[in-house]
Short mmCIF file of C-alpha atoms and ligand atoms in Angstrom, two decimals:
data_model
loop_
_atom_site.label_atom_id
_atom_site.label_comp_id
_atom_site.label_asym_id
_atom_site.label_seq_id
_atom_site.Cartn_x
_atom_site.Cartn_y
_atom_site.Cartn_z
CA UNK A 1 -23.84 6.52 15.00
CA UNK A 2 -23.81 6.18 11.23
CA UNK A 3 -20.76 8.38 11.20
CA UNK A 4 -19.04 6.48 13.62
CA UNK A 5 -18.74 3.39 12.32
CA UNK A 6 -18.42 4.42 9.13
CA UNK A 7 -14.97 6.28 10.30
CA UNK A 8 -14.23 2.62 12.21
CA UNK A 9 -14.53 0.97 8.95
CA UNK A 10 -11.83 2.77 7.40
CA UNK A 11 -9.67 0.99 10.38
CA UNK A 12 -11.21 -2.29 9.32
CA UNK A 13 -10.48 -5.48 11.25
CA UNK A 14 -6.72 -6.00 11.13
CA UNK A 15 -5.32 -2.32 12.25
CA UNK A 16 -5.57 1.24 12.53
CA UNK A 17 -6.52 1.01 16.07
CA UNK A 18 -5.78 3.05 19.22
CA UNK A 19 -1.72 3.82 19.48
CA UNK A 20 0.10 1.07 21.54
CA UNK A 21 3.60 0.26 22.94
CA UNK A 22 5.56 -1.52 20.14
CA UNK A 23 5.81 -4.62 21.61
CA UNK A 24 9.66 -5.21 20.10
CA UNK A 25 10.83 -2.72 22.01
CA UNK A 26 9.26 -3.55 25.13
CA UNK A 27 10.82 -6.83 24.96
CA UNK A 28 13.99 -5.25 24.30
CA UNK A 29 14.06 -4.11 27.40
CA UNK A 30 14.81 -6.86 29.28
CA UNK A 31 11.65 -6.94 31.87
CA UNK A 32 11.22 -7.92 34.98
CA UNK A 33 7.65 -7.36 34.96
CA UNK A 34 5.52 -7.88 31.97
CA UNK A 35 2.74 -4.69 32.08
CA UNK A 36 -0.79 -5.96 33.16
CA UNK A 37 -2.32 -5.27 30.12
CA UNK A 38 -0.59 -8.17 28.28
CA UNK A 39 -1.44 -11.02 31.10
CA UNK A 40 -4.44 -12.79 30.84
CA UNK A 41 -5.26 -14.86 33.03
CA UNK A 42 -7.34 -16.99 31.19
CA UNK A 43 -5.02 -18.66 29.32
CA UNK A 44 -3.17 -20.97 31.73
CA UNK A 45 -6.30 -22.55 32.73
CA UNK A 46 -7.09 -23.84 28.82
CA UNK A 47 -6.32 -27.10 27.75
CA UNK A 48 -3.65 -27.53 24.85
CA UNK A 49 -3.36 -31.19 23.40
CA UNK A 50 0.25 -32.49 23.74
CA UNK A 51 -0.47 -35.26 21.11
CA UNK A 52 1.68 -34.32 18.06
CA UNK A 53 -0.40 -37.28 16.16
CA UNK A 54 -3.31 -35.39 15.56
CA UNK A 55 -2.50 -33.07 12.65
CA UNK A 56 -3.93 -30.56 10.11
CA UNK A 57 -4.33 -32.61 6.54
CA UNK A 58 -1.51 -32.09 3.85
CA UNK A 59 -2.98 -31.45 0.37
CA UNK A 60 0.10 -32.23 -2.22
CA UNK A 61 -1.65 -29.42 -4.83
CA UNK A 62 0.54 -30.60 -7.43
CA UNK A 63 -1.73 -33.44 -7.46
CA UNK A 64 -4.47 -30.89 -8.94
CA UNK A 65 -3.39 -28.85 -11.54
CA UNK A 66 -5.52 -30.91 -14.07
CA UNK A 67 -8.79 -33.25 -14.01
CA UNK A 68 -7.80 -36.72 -14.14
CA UNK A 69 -4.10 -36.63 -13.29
CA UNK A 70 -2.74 -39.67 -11.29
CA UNK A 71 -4.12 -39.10 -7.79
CA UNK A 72 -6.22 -36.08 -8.55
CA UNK A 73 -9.90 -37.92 -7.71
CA UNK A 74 -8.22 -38.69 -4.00
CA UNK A 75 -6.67 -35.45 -3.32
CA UNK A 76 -9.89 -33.50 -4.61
CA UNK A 77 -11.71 -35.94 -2.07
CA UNK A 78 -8.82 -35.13 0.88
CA UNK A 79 -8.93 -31.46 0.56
CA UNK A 80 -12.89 -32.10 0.57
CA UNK A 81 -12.16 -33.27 3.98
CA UNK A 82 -9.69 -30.61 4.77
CA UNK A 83 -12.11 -27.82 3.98
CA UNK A 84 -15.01 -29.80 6.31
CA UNK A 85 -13.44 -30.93 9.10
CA UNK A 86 -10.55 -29.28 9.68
CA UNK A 87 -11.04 -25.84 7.99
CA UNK A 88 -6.99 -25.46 8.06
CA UNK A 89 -4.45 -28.07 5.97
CA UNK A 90 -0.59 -27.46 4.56
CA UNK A 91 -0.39 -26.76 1.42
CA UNK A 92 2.77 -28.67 -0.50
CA UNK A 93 4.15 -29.01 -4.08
CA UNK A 94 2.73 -25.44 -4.68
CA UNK A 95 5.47 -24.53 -6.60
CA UNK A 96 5.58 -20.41 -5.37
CA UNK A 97 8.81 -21.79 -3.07
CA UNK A 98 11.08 -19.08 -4.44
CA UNK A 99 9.03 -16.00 -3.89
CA UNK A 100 8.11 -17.49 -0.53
CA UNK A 101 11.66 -17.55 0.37
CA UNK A 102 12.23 -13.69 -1.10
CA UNK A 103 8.90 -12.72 0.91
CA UNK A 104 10.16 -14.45 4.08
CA UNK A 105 13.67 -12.77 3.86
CA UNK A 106 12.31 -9.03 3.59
CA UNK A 107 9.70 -9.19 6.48
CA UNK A 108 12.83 -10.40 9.05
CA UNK A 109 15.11 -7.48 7.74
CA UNK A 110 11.87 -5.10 7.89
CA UNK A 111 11.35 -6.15 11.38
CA UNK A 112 14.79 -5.75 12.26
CA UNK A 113 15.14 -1.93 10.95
CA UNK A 114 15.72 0.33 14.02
CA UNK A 115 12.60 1.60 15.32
CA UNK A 116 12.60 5.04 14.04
CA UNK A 117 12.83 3.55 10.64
CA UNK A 118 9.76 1.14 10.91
CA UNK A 119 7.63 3.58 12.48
CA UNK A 120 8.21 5.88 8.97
CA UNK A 121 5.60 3.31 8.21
CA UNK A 122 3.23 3.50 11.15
CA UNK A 123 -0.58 3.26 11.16
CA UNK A 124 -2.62 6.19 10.86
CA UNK A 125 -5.88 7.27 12.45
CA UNK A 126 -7.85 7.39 9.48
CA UNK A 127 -6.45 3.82 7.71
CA UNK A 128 -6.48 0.06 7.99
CA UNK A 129 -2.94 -0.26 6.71
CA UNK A 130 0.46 0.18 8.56
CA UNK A 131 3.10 -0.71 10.81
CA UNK A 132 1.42 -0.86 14.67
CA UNK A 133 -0.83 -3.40 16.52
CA UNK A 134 -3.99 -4.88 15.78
CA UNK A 135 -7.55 -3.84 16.20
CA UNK A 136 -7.11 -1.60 19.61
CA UNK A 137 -10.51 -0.31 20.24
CA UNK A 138 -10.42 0.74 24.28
CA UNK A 139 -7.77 1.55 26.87
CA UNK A 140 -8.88 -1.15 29.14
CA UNK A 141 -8.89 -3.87 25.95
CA UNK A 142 -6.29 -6.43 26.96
CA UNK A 143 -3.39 -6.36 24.36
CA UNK A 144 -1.70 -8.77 22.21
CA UNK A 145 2.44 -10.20 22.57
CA UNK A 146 3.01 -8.48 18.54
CA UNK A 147 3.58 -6.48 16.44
CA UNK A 148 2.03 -6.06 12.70
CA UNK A 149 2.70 -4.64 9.27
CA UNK A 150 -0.60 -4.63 7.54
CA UNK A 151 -0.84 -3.92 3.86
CA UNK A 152 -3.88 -4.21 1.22
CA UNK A 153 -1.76 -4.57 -2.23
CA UNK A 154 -4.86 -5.66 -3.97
CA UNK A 155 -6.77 -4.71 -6.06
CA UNK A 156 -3.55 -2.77 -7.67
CA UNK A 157 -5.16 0.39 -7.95
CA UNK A 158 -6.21 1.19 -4.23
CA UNK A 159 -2.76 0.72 -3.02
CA UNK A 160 -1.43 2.80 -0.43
CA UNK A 161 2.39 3.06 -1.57
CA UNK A 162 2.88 5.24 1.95
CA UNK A 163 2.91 2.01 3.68
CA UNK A 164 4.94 0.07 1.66
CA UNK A 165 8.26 -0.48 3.15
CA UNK A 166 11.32 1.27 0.93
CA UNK A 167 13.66 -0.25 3.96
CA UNK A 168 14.97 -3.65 2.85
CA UNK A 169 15.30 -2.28 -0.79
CA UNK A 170 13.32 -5.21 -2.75
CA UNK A 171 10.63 -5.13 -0.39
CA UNK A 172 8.02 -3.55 -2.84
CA UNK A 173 9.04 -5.67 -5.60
CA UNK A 174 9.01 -8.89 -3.51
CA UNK A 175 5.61 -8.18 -1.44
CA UNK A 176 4.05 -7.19 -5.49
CA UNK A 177 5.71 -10.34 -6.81
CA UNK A 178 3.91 -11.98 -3.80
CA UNK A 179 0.73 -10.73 -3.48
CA UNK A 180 -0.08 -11.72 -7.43
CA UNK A 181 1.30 -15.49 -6.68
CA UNK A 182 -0.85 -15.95 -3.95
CA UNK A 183 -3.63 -14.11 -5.21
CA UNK A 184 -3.18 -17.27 -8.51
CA UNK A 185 -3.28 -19.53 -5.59
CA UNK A 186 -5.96 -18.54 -3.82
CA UNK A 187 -8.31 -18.69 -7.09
CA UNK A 188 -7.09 -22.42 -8.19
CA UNK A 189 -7.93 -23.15 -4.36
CA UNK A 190 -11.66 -21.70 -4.78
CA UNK A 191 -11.97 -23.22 -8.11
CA UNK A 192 -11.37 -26.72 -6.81
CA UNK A 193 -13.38 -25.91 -3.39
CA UNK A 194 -16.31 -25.17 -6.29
CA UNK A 195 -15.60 -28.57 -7.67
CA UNK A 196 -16.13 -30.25 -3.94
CA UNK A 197 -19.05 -27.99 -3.35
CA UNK A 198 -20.53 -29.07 -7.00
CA UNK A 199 -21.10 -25.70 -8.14
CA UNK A 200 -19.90 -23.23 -10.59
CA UNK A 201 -16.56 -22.09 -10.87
CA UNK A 202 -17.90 -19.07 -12.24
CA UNK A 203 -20.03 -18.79 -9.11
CA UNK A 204 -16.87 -18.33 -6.74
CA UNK A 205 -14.69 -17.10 -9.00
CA UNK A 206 -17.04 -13.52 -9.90
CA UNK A 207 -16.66 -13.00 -6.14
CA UNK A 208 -13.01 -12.87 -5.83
CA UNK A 209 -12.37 -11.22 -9.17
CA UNK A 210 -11.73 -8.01 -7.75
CA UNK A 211 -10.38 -10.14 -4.71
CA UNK A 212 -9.02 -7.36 -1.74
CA UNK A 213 -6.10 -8.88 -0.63
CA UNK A 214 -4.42 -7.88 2.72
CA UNK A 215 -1.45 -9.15 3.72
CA UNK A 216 -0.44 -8.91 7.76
CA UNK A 217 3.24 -9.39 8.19
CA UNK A 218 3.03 -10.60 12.08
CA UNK A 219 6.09 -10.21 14.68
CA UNK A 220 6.31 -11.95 18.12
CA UNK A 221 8.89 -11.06 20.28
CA UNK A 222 10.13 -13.72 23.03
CA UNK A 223 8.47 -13.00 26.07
CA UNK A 224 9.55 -14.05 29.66
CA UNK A 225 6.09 -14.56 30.86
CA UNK A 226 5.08 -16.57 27.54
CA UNK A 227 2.92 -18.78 29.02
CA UNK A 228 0.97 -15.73 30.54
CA UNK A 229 0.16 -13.71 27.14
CA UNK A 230 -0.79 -14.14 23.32
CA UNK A 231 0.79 -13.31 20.48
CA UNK A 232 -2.74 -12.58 18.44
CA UNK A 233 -5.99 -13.55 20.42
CA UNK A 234 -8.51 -15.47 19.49
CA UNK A 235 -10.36 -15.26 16.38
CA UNK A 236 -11.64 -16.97 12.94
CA UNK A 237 -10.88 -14.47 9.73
CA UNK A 238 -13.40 -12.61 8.62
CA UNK A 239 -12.05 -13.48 4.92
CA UNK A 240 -12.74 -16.31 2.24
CA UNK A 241 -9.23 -17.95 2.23
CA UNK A 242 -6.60 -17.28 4.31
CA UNK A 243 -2.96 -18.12 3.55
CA UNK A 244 -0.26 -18.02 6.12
CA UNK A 245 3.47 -19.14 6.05
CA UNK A 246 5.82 -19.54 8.91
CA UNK A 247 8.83 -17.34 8.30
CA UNK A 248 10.88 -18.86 10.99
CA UNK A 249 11.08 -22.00 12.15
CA UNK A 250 9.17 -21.53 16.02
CA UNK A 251 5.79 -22.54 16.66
CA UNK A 252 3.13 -21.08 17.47
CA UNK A 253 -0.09 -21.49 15.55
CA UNK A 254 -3.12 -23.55 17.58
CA UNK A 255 -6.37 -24.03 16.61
CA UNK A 256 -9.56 -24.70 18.79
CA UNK A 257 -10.50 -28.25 17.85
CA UNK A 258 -12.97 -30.43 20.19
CA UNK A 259 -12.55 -27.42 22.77
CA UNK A 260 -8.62 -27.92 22.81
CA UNK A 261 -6.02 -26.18 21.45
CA UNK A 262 -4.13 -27.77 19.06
CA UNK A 263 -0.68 -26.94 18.08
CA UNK A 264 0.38 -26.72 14.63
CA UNK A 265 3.55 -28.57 13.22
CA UNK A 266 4.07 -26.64 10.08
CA UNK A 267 6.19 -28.57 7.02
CA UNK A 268 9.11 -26.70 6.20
CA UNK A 269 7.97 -25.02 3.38
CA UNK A 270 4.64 -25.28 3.35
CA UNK A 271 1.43 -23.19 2.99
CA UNK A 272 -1.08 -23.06 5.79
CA UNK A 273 -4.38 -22.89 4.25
CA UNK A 274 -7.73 -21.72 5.95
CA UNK A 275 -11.18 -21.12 5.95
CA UNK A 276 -12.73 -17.87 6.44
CA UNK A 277 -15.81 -16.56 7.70
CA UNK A 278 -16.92 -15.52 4.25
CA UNK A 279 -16.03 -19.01 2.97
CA UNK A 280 -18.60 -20.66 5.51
CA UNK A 281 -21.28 -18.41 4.74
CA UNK A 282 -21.31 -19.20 0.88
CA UNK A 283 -20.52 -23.15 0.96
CA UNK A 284 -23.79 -22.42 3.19
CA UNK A 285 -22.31 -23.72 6.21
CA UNK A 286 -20.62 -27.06 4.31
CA UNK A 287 -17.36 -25.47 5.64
CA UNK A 288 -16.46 -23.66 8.67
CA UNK A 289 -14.26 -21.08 9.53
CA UNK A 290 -12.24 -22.30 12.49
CA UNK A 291 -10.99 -20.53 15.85
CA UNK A 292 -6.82 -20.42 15.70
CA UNK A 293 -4.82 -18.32 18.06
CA UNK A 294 -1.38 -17.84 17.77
CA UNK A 295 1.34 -17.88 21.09
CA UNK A 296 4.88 -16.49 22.00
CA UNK A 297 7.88 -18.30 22.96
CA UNK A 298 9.81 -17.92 25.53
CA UNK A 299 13.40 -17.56 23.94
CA UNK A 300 12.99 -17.29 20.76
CA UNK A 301 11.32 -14.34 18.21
CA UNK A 302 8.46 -15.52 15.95
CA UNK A 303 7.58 -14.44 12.38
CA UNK A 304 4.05 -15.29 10.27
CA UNK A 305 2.97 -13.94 7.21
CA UNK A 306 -0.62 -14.23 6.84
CA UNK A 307 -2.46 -13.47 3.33
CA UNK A 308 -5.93 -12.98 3.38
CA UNK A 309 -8.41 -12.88 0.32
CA UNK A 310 -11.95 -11.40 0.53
CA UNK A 311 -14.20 -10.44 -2.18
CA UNK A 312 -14.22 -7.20 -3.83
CA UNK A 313 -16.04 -4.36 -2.43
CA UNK A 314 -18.92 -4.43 -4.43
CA UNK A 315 -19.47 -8.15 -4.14
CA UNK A 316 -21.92 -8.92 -2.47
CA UNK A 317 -21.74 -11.51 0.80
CA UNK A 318 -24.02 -14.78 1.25
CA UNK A 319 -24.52 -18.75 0.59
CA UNK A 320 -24.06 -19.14 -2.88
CA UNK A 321 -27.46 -19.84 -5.19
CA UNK A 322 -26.64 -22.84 -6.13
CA UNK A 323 -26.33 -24.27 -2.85
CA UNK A 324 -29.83 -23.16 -1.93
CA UNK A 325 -31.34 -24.71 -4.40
CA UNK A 326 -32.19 -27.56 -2.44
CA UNK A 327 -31.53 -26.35 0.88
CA UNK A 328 -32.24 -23.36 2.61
CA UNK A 329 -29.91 -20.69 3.41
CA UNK A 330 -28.73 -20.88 6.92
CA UNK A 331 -27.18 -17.20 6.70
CA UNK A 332 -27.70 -13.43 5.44
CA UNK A 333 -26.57 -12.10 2.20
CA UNK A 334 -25.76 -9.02 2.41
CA UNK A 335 -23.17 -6.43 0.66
CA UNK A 336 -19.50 -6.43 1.17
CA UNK A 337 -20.23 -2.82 2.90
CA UNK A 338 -22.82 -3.88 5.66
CA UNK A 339 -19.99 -6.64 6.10
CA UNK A 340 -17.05 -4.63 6.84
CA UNK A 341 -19.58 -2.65 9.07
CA UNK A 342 -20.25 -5.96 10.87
CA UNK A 343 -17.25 -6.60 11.11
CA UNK A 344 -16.29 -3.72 13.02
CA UNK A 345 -19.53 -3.38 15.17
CA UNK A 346 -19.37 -7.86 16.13
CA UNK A 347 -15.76 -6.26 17.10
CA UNK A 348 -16.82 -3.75 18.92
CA UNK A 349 -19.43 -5.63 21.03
CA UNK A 350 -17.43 -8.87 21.19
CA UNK A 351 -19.90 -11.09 19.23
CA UNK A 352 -18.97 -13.45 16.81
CA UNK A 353 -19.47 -12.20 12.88
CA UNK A 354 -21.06 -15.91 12.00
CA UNK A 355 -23.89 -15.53 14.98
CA UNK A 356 -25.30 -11.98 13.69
CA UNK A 357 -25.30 -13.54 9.63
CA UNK A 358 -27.00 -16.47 10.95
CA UNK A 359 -30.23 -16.61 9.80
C1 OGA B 1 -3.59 -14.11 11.47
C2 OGA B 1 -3.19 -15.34 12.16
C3 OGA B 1 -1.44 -16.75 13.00
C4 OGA B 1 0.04 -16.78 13.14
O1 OGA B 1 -2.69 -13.29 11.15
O2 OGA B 1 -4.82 -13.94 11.24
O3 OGA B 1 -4.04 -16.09 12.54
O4 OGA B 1 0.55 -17.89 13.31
N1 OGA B 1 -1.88 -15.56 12.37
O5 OGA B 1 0.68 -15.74 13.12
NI1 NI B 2 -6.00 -15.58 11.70
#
């Protein structure tokens, strides 16, 4: 067994799974039918809130760039409230607009590149990163309305340069450019969440040092039957901070709040912003990672870029000291290994990752 799921590992939660259709050319295709294994017949029968009035928080991070700037007290106190009872808020005023807008522009041409060019790029048996679907583990699994381009360009040295698209011609440049701006965003974000949770900066901060980044370029075709199928399933990330922008301008991000799903109206040029499993497990359950899904539209093609920041391999995984000071841990710590290998196992088995690191 050891051997197994140390091989499944290297395939990690986002990819490298068992070879599927490519969903953009299925669509292509102009279907009568959509195949069985993308209908689930769940989904009709689960409630989605229609009232646009209850919204993610907005945290205006320009607000926060020092201690004591005009409004910085309230919006330290708002993204407090973000991070507890929402775990997801927009991000404005972040100032990255520009490489956001380069970012967005080369994942549409990638995605547009004829299919023999894209699949230069495909996944690989014996890696996490690539162009293909998500997390396949059986033939009978059902599958997901998408297609994915998963890379891991941090840390710098572990990149896999086979992966990185050549096809738009700034692509590398623009996903490096990227990955180091939101990488800077994702560490002022954990130094003011150490503020909130009144420890440390230090604390957090050692943890994502050698930060592995991944970043999951997602594509959603239309689909005829959209109100029959998913574009990515259910699931929290298994990741501190997660980062996701809307390259287009169709919906399609819900979150499970109060047992509903609740659609997301993302602000033009905004950051989505949300809490991880890892996150929850070392503000000691202060914050929780929250259930999102995200569905396909019926007409129109749907593009997400979603950047997610986990601590460095030998990190290791569990409330943070200071927080236990006082109160006692509610989950494991354990290393960043054993993690991934949870990861992949909870996967496997279709348990959540929070239940088997609850103590
Ligand atoms: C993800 C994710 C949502 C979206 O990639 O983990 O939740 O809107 N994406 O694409
Ligand atoms: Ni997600």
């Amino acid at each position: 067994m050891e051997e197994n799921t140390d091989e499944i590992i290297h395939r990690s939660e986002y990819g490298g799974s068992i070879p599927v259709d490519n969903v953009q050319a299925l669509a292509s295709k102009d279907l009568k039918d959509i195949p069985i294994r993308y209908i689930r017949p769940e989904i009709e029968s689960e409630e989605v809130l229609t009232d646009e009035s209850l919204q993610i928080p907005v945290i205006d991070i320009s607000k926060l760039i020092v201690a004591g700037q005009p409004g910085y007290d309230d919006e330290l106190a708002k993204l407090h409230v973000a991070c507890k009872d929402w775990g997801f808020f927009q991000l404005i005023n972040h100032g990255i607009s520009e490489t956001i807008d380069a970012m967005k522009e080369v994942t549409k041409e990638f995605f547009k590149l004829p299919l023999e060019e894209k699949i230069k790029y495909a996944q690989i048996s014996s890696s996490i990163e690539g162009y293909g679907q998500a997390f396949v583990v059986s033939q009978e699994q059902k599958l997901d309305w998408g297609d994915m381009l998963f890379l891991l360009p941090l840390p710098v040295p572990q990149r896999n340069m086979r992966f990185w698209p050549q096809n738009p011609n700034s692509f590398r440049t623009t996903l490096d450019e990227y990955s180091s701006k939101l990488y800077g965003l994702s560490i002022k974000l954990f130094e003011l969440i150490s503020i909130n949770l009144g420890i440390k900066a230090e604390e957090i901060i050692k943890v994502y040092e050698k930060c592995t980044q991944g970043i999951r370029m997602n594509y959603y075709p239309p689909c005829p039957e959209a109100h029959k199928v998913v574009g990515l399933a259910p699931h929290s990330d298994a990741t501190g901070l997660t980062l996701l922008v809307q390259v287009n301008e169709v919906q399609g991000l819900q979150i499970k709040k109060n047992s509903k799903w609740v659609p997301i109206k993302p602000i033009l040029g905004s950051i989505i912003v949300n809490i991880g499993d890892v996150m929850e497990i070392m503000s000691n359950g202060e914050y929780s990672s929250i259930e999102h899904r995200a569905v396909v539209d019926f007409e129109n093609e749907r593009l997400s870029i979603a950047a997610f920041h986990s601590p460095g391999i030998e990190a290791v995984i569990g409330p943070l000291m200071e927080l236990c000071k006082e109160k006692t841990p509610k989950y494991k710590t354990i290393d960043v290994k054993d993690y991934l290998r949870l990861i992949i196992t909870s996967k496997l088995d279709g348990k959540c990752l929070i239940d088997h690191m609850k103590i």
